[in-house]
Coordinates of C-alpha atoms in Angstrom, one line a residue:
X1 CA -4.9 -0.2 1.0
X2 CA -7.1 2.5 -0.5
X3 CA -9.0 2.9 2.8
X4 CA -5.7 3.1 4.7
X5 CA -4.4 6.0 2.5
X6 CA -7.9 7.7 2.0
X7 CA -7.7 7.3 -1.8
X8 CA -9.8 5.6 -4.4
X9 CA -8.8 2.0 -5.3
X10 CA -8.4 3.2 -9.0
X11 CA -5.5 5.3 -7.8
X12 CA -3.4 2.3 -6.8
X13 CA -0.8 0.6 -8.9
X14 CA 0.5 -2.7 -7.5
X15 CA 3.8 -4.3 -8.0
X16 CA 5.7 -7.5 -7.0
X17 CA 7.9 -5.2 -4.9
X18 CA 8.0 -1.4 -5.6
X19 CA 10.7 -1.9 -8.2
X20 CA 8.0 -3.4 -10.4
X21 CA 6.1 -0.2 -10.1
X22 CA 9.2 1.8 -11.1
X23 CA 9.6 -0.5 -14.1
X24 CA 6.0 0.3 -15.2
X25 CA 6.6 4.0 -14.9
X26 CA 9.8 3.7 -16.9
X27 CA 8.0 1.9 -19.7
X28 CA 5.2 4.5 -19.6
X29 CA 7.9 7.3 -19.8
X30 CA 9.5 5.5 -22.8
X31 CA 6.2 5.7 -24.7
X32 CA 6.4 9.5 -24.1
X33 CA 10.1 9.6 -25.4
X34 CA 10.9 11.2 -22.0
X35 CA 14.2 12.2 -20.6
X36 CA 14.9 10.9 -17.1
X37 CA 16.6 13.2 -14.5
X38 CA 17.8 12.0 -11.1
X39 CA 20.4 12.9 -8.5
X40 CA 23.6 11.0 -8.2
X41 CA 23.8 9.0 -6.1
X42 CA 20.4 7.5 -5.6
X43 CA 18.6 4.1 -5.7
X44 CA 19.6 2.7 -9.1
X45 CA 16.6 0.6 -10.2
X46 CA 14.8 3.3 -12.2
X47 CA 18.0 4.3 -14.0
X48 CA 18.5 0.7 -15.2
X49 CA 14.9 0.3 -16.4
X50 CA 15.1 3.6 -18.3
X51 CA 18.4 2.6 -19.9
X52 CA 16.8 -0.7 -21.0
X53 CA 14.1 1.4 -22.7
X54 CA 16.8 3.5 -24.4
X55 CA 15.8 6.6 -22.5
X56 CA 18.3 9.4 -22.1
X57 CA 19.3 9.5 -18.4
X58 CA 20.8 12.7 -16.9
X59 CA 22.3 12.4 -13.4
X60 CA 22.9 15.5 -11.3
X61 CA 25.6 15.2 -8.6
X62 CA 24.4 15.8 -5.0
X63 CA 26.1 18.6 -3.1
X64 CA 29.0 18.4 -0.7
X65 CA 26.6 17.8 2.1
X66 CA 25.0 14.9 0.1
X67 CA 21.7 16.8 -0.3
X68 CA 20.0 16.8 -3.6
X69 CA 20.9 19.8 -5.8
X70 CA 17.3 20.7 -6.6
X71 CA 18.2 23.9 -8.4
X72 CA 20.5 22.1 -10.7
X73 CA 18.0 19.3 -11.3
X74 CA 15.3 21.8 -12.1
X75 CA 17.6 23.6 -14.5
X76 CA 18.3 20.3 -16.4
X77 CA 14.6 19.6 -16.5
X78 CA 13.7 22.9 -18.0
X79 CA 16.5 22.6 -20.6
X80 CA 14.7 19.5 -22.1
X81 CA 12.1 19.6 -24.8
X82 CA 9.2 17.2 -24.5
X83 CA 8.4 14.9 -21.6
X84 CA 10.7 14.6 -18.6
X85 CA 10.6 12.0 -15.8
X86 CA 12.1 13.3 -12.6
X87 CA 13.2 10.7 -10.1
X88 CA 13.3 11.8 -6.5
X89 CA 13.9 9.2 -3.8
X90 CA 12.8 10.9 -0.7
X91 CA 14.3 10.1 1.8
X92 CA 17.2 9.3 -0.5
X93 CA 19.0 6.0 -0.7
X94 CA 22.0 5.7 0.0
X95 CA 22.4 9.2 1.6
X96 CA 19.6 8.8 4.1
X97 CA 18.5 12.5 3.9
X98 CA 15.4 14.2 2.8
X99 CA 14.4 17.1 0.5
X100 CA 12.7 20.0 2.2
X101 CA 9.1 19.7 1.2
X102 CA 8.6 23.4 0.6
X103 CA 11.4 23.4 -2.0
X104 CA 10.1 20.3 -3.7
X105 CA 6.4 21.2 -3.7
X106 CA 7.3 24.7 -5.1
X107 CA 9.1 23.0 -8.0
X108 CA 6.3 20.5 -8.7
X109 CA 3.5 23.1 -8.4
X110 CA 5.3 25.3 -11.0
X111 CA 6.5 22.6 -13.3
X112 CA 5.1 22.0 -16.9
X113 CA 2.5 19.3 -17.2
X114 CA 5.0 17.3 -19.3
X115 CA 7.2 16.9 -16.3
X116 CA 6.3 13.7 -14.3
X117 CA 7.7 13.5 -10.8
X118 CA 8.3 10.0 -9.3
X119 CA 8.6 10.3 -5.6
X120 CA 10.1 7.1 -4.3
X121 CA 8.9 7.0 -0.7
X122 CA 10.3 3.6 0.4
X123 CA 11.6 5.2 3.6
X124 CA 8.6 7.5 4.2
X125 CA 7.6 6.0 7.5
X126 CA 11.0 6.8 9.2
X127 CA 11.0 10.5 8.0
X128 CA 7.6 11.6 9.3
X129 CA 9.1 12.9 12.5
X130 CA 11.1 15.5 10.5
X131 CA 9.0 18.7 10.2
X132 CA 10.8 19.4 6.9
X133 CA 9.4 16.3 5.4
X134 CA 6.1 15.7 3.7
X135 CA 4.8 13.0 1.5
X136 CA 3.9 13.7 -2.2
X137 CA 0.5 12.2 -1.4
X138 CA -0.6 15.7 -0.3
X139 CA 0.0 16.9 -3.9
X140 CA -1.9 13.9 -5.4
X141 CA -4.9 14.6 -3.1
X142 CA -4.8 18.2 -4.5
X143 CA -5.3 16.7 -8.0
X144 CA -1.7 17.0 -9.3
X145 CA -1.6 14.7 -12.3
X146 CA 2.2 15.0 -12.7
X147 CA 3.0 13.2 -9.4
X148 CA 3.2 9.5 -8.6
X149 CA 4.6 8.1 -5.4
X150 CA 5.9 4.6 -4.7
X151 CA 5.8 2.7 -1.4
X152 CA 6.9 -0.7 -0.2
X153 CA 6.2 -3.2 2.6
X154 CA 9.9 -4.1 2.6
X155 CA 11.2 -1.5 5.1
X156 CA 9.2 -0.6 8.2
X157 CA 7.0 -3.7 7.9
X158 CA 10.0 -6.0 7.5
X159 CA 8.4 -7.8 4.5
X160 CA 11.1 -7.6 1.8
X161 CA 10.8 -11.2 0.9
X162 CA 7.1 -11.0 0.4
X163 CA 7.7 -8.7 -2.6
X164 CA 4.8 -6.2 -2.3
X165 CA 4.9 -2.6 -3.3
X166 CA 2.5 -0.1 -4.8
X167 CA 2.2 3.3 -6.4
X168 CA -0.3 6.1 -5.8
X169 CA -1.3 8.7 -8.4
X170 CA -4.4 10.5 -9.5
X171 CA -7.0 8.3 -11.3
X172 CA -6.0 10.0 -14.5
X173 CA -2.3 9.2 -14.1
X174 CA -2.8 5.8 -12.6
X175 CA -4.9 4.7 -15.6
X176 CA -2.1 5.8 -17.9
X177 CA 0.6 3.8 -16.1
X178 CA -1.4 0.6 -15.2
X179 CA -1.3 -0.8 -18.8
X180 CA 2.4 -1.2 -18.4
X181 CA 2.2 -2.9 -15.0
X182 CA 2.2 -6.7 -14.7
X183 CA -1.1 -8.4 -14.1
X184 CA -1.8 -11.1 -11.5
X185 CA 1.6 -10.3 -10.0
X186 CA 0.7 -10.4 -6.3
X187 CA 0.6 -13.6 -4.3
X188 CA -2.2 -14.5 -1.9
X189 CA 0.3 -14.8 0.9
X190 CA 1.7 -11.3 0.1
X191 CA -1.7 -9.7 0.0
X192 CA -2.7 -11.4 3.3
X193 CA 0.5 -10.3 5.0
X194 CA 0.2 -6.7 3.7
X195 CA -3.4 -6.5 5.0
X196 CA -2.3 -7.8 8.4
X197 CA 0.6 -5.4 8.5
X198 CA -1.6 -2.4 7.9
X199 CA -3.8 -3.4 10.8
X200 CA -0.8 -4.1 13.2
X201 CA -0.4 -0.6 14.6
X202 CA 1.6 -2.0 17.6
X203 CA 4.3 -3.5 15.4
X204 CA 4.5 -0.4 13.2
X205 CA 5.0 1.8 16.3
X206 CA 7.7 -0.5 17.7
X207 CA 9.4 -0.7 14.4
X208 CA 9.7 3.1 14.2
X209 CA 10.8 3.4 17.9
X210 CA 13.4 0.6 17.7
X211 CA 14.8 2.1 14.5
X212 CA 15.2 5.5 16.1
X213 CA 16.9 4.0 19.1
X214 CA 19.3 1.9 16.9
X215 CA 20.1 4.8 14.8
X216 CA 20.9 6.9 17.9
X217 CA 23.3 4.2 19.2
X218 CA 24.9 3.9 15.8
X219 CA 25.5 7.6 15.3
X220 CA 26.9 7.9 18.9
X221 CA 29.3 5.1 18.1
X222 CA 30.4 6.7 14.8
X223 CA 31.0 10.0 16.7
X224 CA 33.0 8.1 19.3
X225 CA 35.1 6.6 16.5
X226 CA 35.4 10.0 14.9
X227 CA 33.8 8.7 11.6
X228 CA 31.8 11.4 9.9
X229 CA 28.2 10.6 9.0
X230 CA 25.3 12.1 7.1
X231 CA 22.2 13.0 9.2
X232 CA 19.7 10.2 8.3
X233 CA 15.9 10.0 8.3
X234 CA 15.9 6.3 7.3
X235 CA 16.9 2.9 8.7
X236 CA 20.5 3.3 7.7
X237 CA 23.4 5.8 8.0
X238 CA 25.9 6.8 5.4
X239 CA 29.3 7.3 6.9
X240 CA 33.0 7.5 6.2
X241 CA 34.5 4.0 6.8
X242 CA 38.2 5.1 7.3
X243 CA 39.6 1.9 5.9
X244 CA 39.8 0.1 2.5
X245 CA 36.4 -1.0 1.3
X246 CA 37.4 -4.6 0.9
X247 CA 38.6 -4.8 4.5
X248 CA 35.5 -3.1 5.8
X249 CA 33.2 -5.5 3.9
X250 CA 35.1 -8.5 5.3
X251 CA 34.8 -7.2 8.8
X252 CA 31.1 -6.6 8.5

C-alpha cells in the first residue's frame, strides 16, 4: 500500500472499511474538543461518530447547483475558537460532484494549524479524469499536517464486503490518530484481496471504463425522460425522480 502511494508505511491508518478510519478521526477530534463542520448533504458516517462523541456539528447547506459552499464553510470554520474538524467528501456523496482543487487547496494552505481537514476520497478513482479535481495526497506530500485523506476498496475495486479502508496523513498526524484506531482489525482475506487488487491494473482500467460508459447511458436516458440530474464524477448520479419516493423505490 505504501509503495503504491509512494508514502511511508507510518503514514497509513487502516480500518475495517474506511468508516472505521472516520471513527478514529472523530475520536481524535473529540480529544481536541473540536467542532465539526461539513456540507449538507454529504456522507453521514462522520457526523454520527462526532455526535456520539458529543461534538458540536455544524452543517452548511450546499448551493442550488448542489456544489459545496466553500466560502460559507470557511466562514463557519473561522468563527470557531479552538480546534475544528472539516469534513469534505470529494467527490461528494450523494451529489456526485467535486470541489475545484484550486479553491480547496487555497483554503487548506491558508487555514490555521488547529483546523484539520478530512478529505474523504472514496470516489477518487472516478474523478481523476476531471482536470478540476486533485487528491489531497499532494498536500500531504508537501508536509501539510492538517490534512488526512480516506480511501476504500469498496468502490472501483468492488470489494465492499471485504471491509478494507485506509487513511493517509503525514507521519506526525498519523501517529496522533492511530491510537484511536482499532488494532488487529483487518482479516487475512481482506489483506490478500487488497494486495491483489492493487496489482490488477487491467481490472482497475476496465472498472473505470465501464463506469464511464454506464454513466453516459444513464445520463442520456435521464435526459430523454426529461429528468434533471447533477453532473457526476462518481459511480452514481443524483437526479430528480419525478414521482413519489415510495413508488420510485418500489419500482427500483
